[in-house]
Short mmCIF file of C-alpha atoms in Angstrom, two decimals:
data_model
loop_
_atom_site.label_atom_id
_atom_site.label_comp_id
_atom_site.label_asym_id
_atom_site.label_seq_id
_atom_site.Cartn_x
_atom_site.Cartn_y
_atom_site.Cartn_z
CA MET A 49 0.00 0.00 0.00
CA ARG A 50 1.16 3.54 -0.75
CA ILE A 51 0.01 6.55 1.28
CA GLY A 52 0.39 10.23 0.45
CA VAL A 53 0.63 13.01 3.04
CA LEU A 54 0.53 16.80 2.72
CA THR A 55 0.20 19.88 4.93
CA GLY A 56 -1.88 22.90 3.93
CA GLY A 57 -2.74 26.34 5.27
CA GLY A 58 -0.82 28.13 8.00
CA ASP A 59 2.07 26.38 9.71
CA CYS A 60 2.06 25.63 13.43
CA PRO A 61 3.86 23.46 15.98
CA GLY A 62 2.85 19.82 15.70
CA LEU A 63 2.92 19.45 11.92
CA ASN A 64 6.29 17.72 11.76
CA PRO A 65 5.39 15.32 14.60
CA ALA A 66 2.17 14.47 12.72
CA ILE A 67 4.11 13.76 9.51
CA ARG A 68 6.58 11.67 11.48
CA ALA A 69 3.75 9.71 13.11
CA VAL A 70 2.19 8.90 9.73
CA VAL A 71 5.51 7.62 8.40
CA ARG A 72 6.47 5.60 11.47
CA ARG A 73 3.04 4.03 11.77
CA ALA A 74 2.86 3.25 8.06
CA GLU A 75 6.21 1.49 8.09
CA THR A 76 5.05 -0.85 10.86
CA TYR A 77 2.58 -2.15 8.27
CA GLU A 78 5.22 -2.01 5.52
CA TYR A 79 3.31 0.76 3.74
CA GLU A 80 5.17 3.27 1.56
CA VAL A 81 4.69 7.00 2.23
CA LEU A 82 5.03 9.87 -0.24
CA GLY A 83 5.17 13.45 1.01
CA PHE A 84 3.64 16.04 -1.33
CA LYS A 85 5.24 19.49 -1.27
CA ASN A 86 3.47 22.76 -0.49
CA GLY A 87 -0.02 21.54 0.28
CA TRP A 88 -2.44 20.89 -2.55
CA ALA A 89 -0.02 22.64 -4.93
CA GLY A 90 2.06 19.47 -4.76
CA MET A 91 -0.83 17.52 -6.27
CA LEU A 92 -1.16 19.77 -9.33
CA GLY A 93 0.58 19.45 -12.69
CA GLU A 94 2.73 16.34 -12.64
CA GLY A 95 2.91 16.50 -8.87
CA ASP A 96 5.81 17.19 -6.52
CA ALA A 97 6.49 14.41 -4.05
CA GLU A 98 9.31 12.66 -2.23
CA ARG A 99 9.58 9.30 -0.54
CA LEU A 100 9.41 9.57 3.25
CA THR A 101 11.09 7.02 5.50
CA GLN A 102 11.92 6.79 9.18
CA ALA A 103 15.39 8.02 8.28
CA SER A 104 14.10 11.10 6.43
CA VAL A 105 11.79 12.13 9.28
CA SER A 106 14.36 11.47 11.99
CA GLY A 107 15.07 14.61 14.01
CA ILE A 108 12.00 16.60 12.93
CA LEU A 109 10.00 15.93 16.11
CA PRO A 110 11.07 19.14 17.96
CA LEU A 111 11.07 21.35 14.86
CA GLY A 112 8.38 23.93 14.12
CA GLY A 113 6.84 24.50 10.71
CA THR A 114 6.47 21.65 8.23
CA MET A 115 9.18 19.79 6.38
CA LEU A 116 6.83 19.42 3.41
CA GLY A 117 6.11 23.12 3.01
CA THR A 118 2.61 24.53 2.76
CA SER A 119 0.36 26.80 0.70
CA ARG A 120 -3.21 28.02 0.47
CA THR A 121 -3.78 26.41 -2.92
CA ASN A 122 -7.39 25.48 -3.59
CA PRO A 123 -7.73 22.95 -6.44
CA LEU A 124 -11.52 23.16 -6.22
CA LYS A 125 -11.50 26.57 -7.90
CA LYS A 126 -10.83 24.97 -11.29
CA GLU A 127 -12.17 21.67 -12.55
CA GLU A 128 -8.91 21.06 -14.42
CA HIS A 129 -7.04 21.22 -11.11
CA VAL A 130 -9.40 18.69 -9.55
CA GLN A 131 -8.73 16.42 -12.50
CA GLN A 132 -4.97 16.89 -12.03
CA VAL A 133 -5.28 15.81 -8.40
CA GLN A 134 -7.27 12.75 -9.46
CA GLU A 135 -4.71 11.93 -12.15
CA ASN A 136 -1.82 12.24 -9.68
CA PHE A 137 -3.59 9.85 -7.35
CA ARG A 138 -3.34 7.33 -10.16
CA ARG A 139 0.11 8.41 -11.40
CA TYR A 140 1.68 7.97 -7.97
CA GLY A 141 -0.29 4.83 -7.21
CA LEU A 142 -1.83 6.20 -4.03
CA ASP A 143 -4.21 4.06 -2.03
CA ALA A 144 -5.00 6.93 0.34
CA LEU A 145 -3.97 10.50 1.13
CA VAL A 146 -3.58 12.06 4.58
CA ALA A 147 -4.32 15.81 4.49
CA ILE A 148 -3.13 17.71 7.56
CA GLY A 149 -4.78 21.11 7.79
CA GLY A 150 -7.68 23.27 8.90
CA ASP A 151 -11.14 23.95 7.52
CA ASP A 152 -9.93 24.90 4.05
CA THR A 153 -7.47 22.05 3.52
CA LEU A 154 -9.90 19.50 4.91
CA SER A 155 -12.81 20.86 2.86
CA VAL A 156 -10.80 19.99 -0.25
CA ALA A 157 -10.09 16.51 1.13
CA ALA A 158 -13.80 16.03 1.84
CA ARG A 159 -14.81 17.02 -1.69
CA LEU A 160 -12.19 14.70 -3.18
CA HIS A 161 -13.50 11.91 -0.98
CA GLU A 162 -16.95 12.51 -2.45
CA ARG A 163 -15.38 12.00 -5.88
CA GLY A 164 -14.10 8.59 -4.89
CA LEU A 165 -10.57 9.34 -3.66
CA LYS A 166 -9.65 7.86 -0.29
CA THR A 167 -8.64 10.78 1.92
CA VAL A 168 -8.01 11.06 5.65
CA GLY A 169 -8.25 14.42 7.41
CA CYS A 170 -5.96 15.31 10.31
CA PRO A 171 -7.26 18.55 11.93
CA LYS A 172 -4.72 21.34 12.32
CA THR A 173 -5.83 24.82 13.31
CA MET A 174 -4.90 27.22 16.08
CA ASP A 175 -8.56 28.31 16.05
CA ASN A 176 -9.63 24.79 17.16
CA ASP A 177 -12.71 25.17 14.94
CA VAL A 178 -12.78 21.93 12.94
CA ARG A 179 -16.12 20.30 13.64
CA ASN A 180 -16.50 16.80 15.08
CA THR A 181 -13.12 16.88 16.79
CA GLU A 182 -12.15 17.94 20.29
CA TYR A 183 -8.53 18.80 19.71
CA CYS A 184 -6.61 20.28 16.78
CA ILE A 185 -2.86 20.38 16.19
CA GLY A 186 -1.54 23.85 17.07
CA PHE A 187 -4.32 24.87 19.46
CA SER A 188 -2.54 24.14 22.74
CA THR A 189 0.56 26.01 21.58
CA ALA A 190 -1.56 29.01 20.59
CA ILE A 191 -2.99 29.08 24.12
CA THR A 192 0.32 28.69 25.94
CA ARG A 193 2.07 31.30 23.79
CA ALA A 194 -0.79 33.79 24.12
CA GLU A 195 -0.91 33.23 27.87
CA SER A 196 2.83 33.77 28.18
CA ALA A 197 2.78 36.96 26.09
CA ILE A 198 -0.13 38.44 28.04
CA GLN A 199 1.37 37.64 31.44
CA ARG A 200 4.61 39.37 30.44
CA GLN A 201 2.66 42.51 29.54
CA ARG A 202 0.94 42.85 32.90
CA THR A 203 3.73 44.87 34.49
CA THR A 204 3.99 47.18 31.48
CA VAL A 205 0.25 47.82 31.32
CA GLY A 206 0.19 48.27 35.09
CA SER A 207 3.14 50.66 35.06
CA HIS A 208 1.25 52.95 32.68
CA GLU A 209 -2.11 52.29 34.38
CA ARG A 210 -3.83 51.44 31.12
CA ILE A 211 -6.42 49.04 29.74
CA GLY A 212 -4.58 46.41 27.71
CA ILE A 213 -6.22 45.02 24.56
CA PHE A 214 -4.94 41.78 23.02
CA ARG A 215 -6.03 40.26 19.72
CA VAL A 216 -5.65 36.52 19.12
CA PHE A 217 -6.61 33.93 16.50
CA GLY A 218 -10.27 33.35 15.83
CA ARG A 219 -11.69 34.39 12.47
CA ASP A 220 -15.09 32.83 13.12
CA ALA A 221 -14.62 30.94 16.40
CA GLY A 222 -13.66 32.15 19.85
CA TYR A 223 -11.97 29.07 21.32
CA THR A 224 -8.49 30.58 21.38
CA ALA A 225 -9.63 33.80 23.04
CA LEU A 226 -11.93 31.99 25.47
CA TYR A 227 -9.35 29.46 26.65
CA THR A 228 -6.65 32.12 26.91
CA ALA A 229 -8.99 34.33 28.94
CA TYR A 230 -9.72 31.37 31.20
CA VAL A 231 -6.07 30.63 31.99
CA THR A 232 -5.16 34.33 32.41
CA ASN A 233 -8.33 35.24 34.35
CA ILE A 234 -9.25 38.22 32.17
CA ARG A 235 -12.22 39.19 29.99
CA CYS A 236 -12.71 38.26 26.35
CA VAL A 237 -14.90 39.03 23.34
CA ILE A 238 -15.60 36.25 20.83
CA PRO A 239 -17.30 36.10 17.41
CA GLU A 240 -20.15 33.89 18.64
CA TYR A 241 -21.68 36.65 20.77
CA LYS A 242 -22.03 40.37 20.16
CA VAL A 243 -21.41 42.22 23.40
CA ASP A 244 -22.83 45.56 24.43
CA LEU A 245 -19.92 47.98 24.02
CA ASP A 246 -20.99 50.30 26.85
CA LYS A 247 -21.25 47.34 29.23
CA LEU A 248 -17.85 46.02 28.15
CA ILE A 249 -16.21 49.40 28.71
CA HIS A 250 -17.93 49.69 32.10
CA LEU A 251 -16.62 46.26 33.15
CA LEU A 252 -13.07 47.08 32.05
CA VAL A 253 -13.12 50.41 33.89
CA GLU A 254 -14.44 48.71 37.03
CA ASP A 255 -11.77 46.00 36.73
CA LYS A 256 -9.15 48.73 36.51
CA ARG A 257 -10.47 50.59 39.53
CA SER A 258 -10.63 47.46 41.66
CA ASN A 259 -7.10 46.37 40.70
CA PRO A 260 -4.44 47.61 43.17
CA SER A 261 -2.11 48.08 40.17
CA ASN A 262 -4.81 50.15 38.40
CA TYR A 263 -5.02 48.29 35.09
CA SER A 264 -7.27 45.80 33.29
CA LEU A 265 -6.99 43.49 30.29
CA VAL A 266 -9.25 42.12 27.58
CA ILE A 267 -8.72 39.57 24.80
CA LEU A 268 -10.43 39.87 21.41
CA SER A 269 -10.83 37.19 18.79
CA GLU A 270 -9.83 38.63 15.42
CA GLY A 271 -13.45 38.21 14.32
CA ALA A 272 -14.99 39.69 17.48
CA GLU A 273 -17.91 42.09 17.06
CA TRP A 274 -20.18 44.10 19.31
CA VAL A 275 -23.59 45.68 18.95
CA GLY A 276 -23.27 48.38 16.30
CA TYR A 277 -19.98 47.07 14.88
CA GLU A 278 -19.44 44.41 12.24
CA THR A 279 -16.10 43.09 11.05
CA ILE A 280 -14.53 45.17 8.29
CA HIS A 281 -12.80 43.23 5.51
CA VAL A 282 -9.99 44.63 3.37
CA GLY A 283 -7.89 43.49 0.44
CA GLU A 284 -8.41 40.69 -2.04
CA ALA A 285 -9.79 37.34 -0.99
CA ASP A 286 -7.44 34.35 -0.91
CA ALA A 287 -7.98 31.09 -2.78
CA PHE A 288 -10.61 30.03 -0.26
CA GLY A 289 -12.50 33.33 -0.28
CA HIS A 290 -11.11 34.80 2.96
CA GLN A 291 -10.27 38.49 3.20
CA LYS A 292 -8.09 40.11 5.84
CA LYS A 293 -9.94 41.73 8.71
CA VAL A 294 -9.29 45.21 10.04
CA ASN A 295 -7.51 44.94 13.40
CA VAL A 296 -10.40 44.77 15.86
CA GLY A 297 -8.02 45.74 18.67
CA ASP A 298 -7.36 49.09 17.00
CA VAL A 299 -11.09 49.59 16.48
CA LEU A 300 -11.87 48.95 20.15
CA ALA A 301 -8.99 51.14 21.32
#
């Protein structure tokens, strides 16, 4: 049996360990593994793949990023690209393909599965917003890094007696902001619920007054909104239709 593996979308800690796990597990069954370069781009044209073995993935466990490279290529935008992916399945003799990525990468894998290709999705997103899974690669690191950064800013915000505003991942889901707020014991605003701005400001001012160091903090998901404000999009959409969002932290400030 021959298995393909690719990584798509943004990079995050945990991708290389996931690739390594696929290879090591496959070799216990004497399966062959091919790694496709730069996400779905590696499945276009004549394909771009390399043989992966335990030797080639040795030492990548503690490394960030992805040894296979990544991209935001969306083959579903053109039927000819879908056909190229299907042809490369046959050309490389793949029995199955493991796609490691978030909503966008896995949505492509799901559509290809509907067309008869055997695909396996491995959820990777710092937003933790892939449905039907409890844990996504990259999420725990997003929380620990956000928590660490915010805790280091407490003395600075307190020294200037300000209200500190932090923006974290979360285009459409507030898991990262919510969990970070939980472990840092501060307030948060998430996309799932529009807060009353006057009430939020009142709470932050009261938090500041009741704090002996005279400061308060709040975390915003990048897609957070409040009554009377909707997310502002700018720039061209990417291959999956996503536009950049105006910095909601600047808007609140």
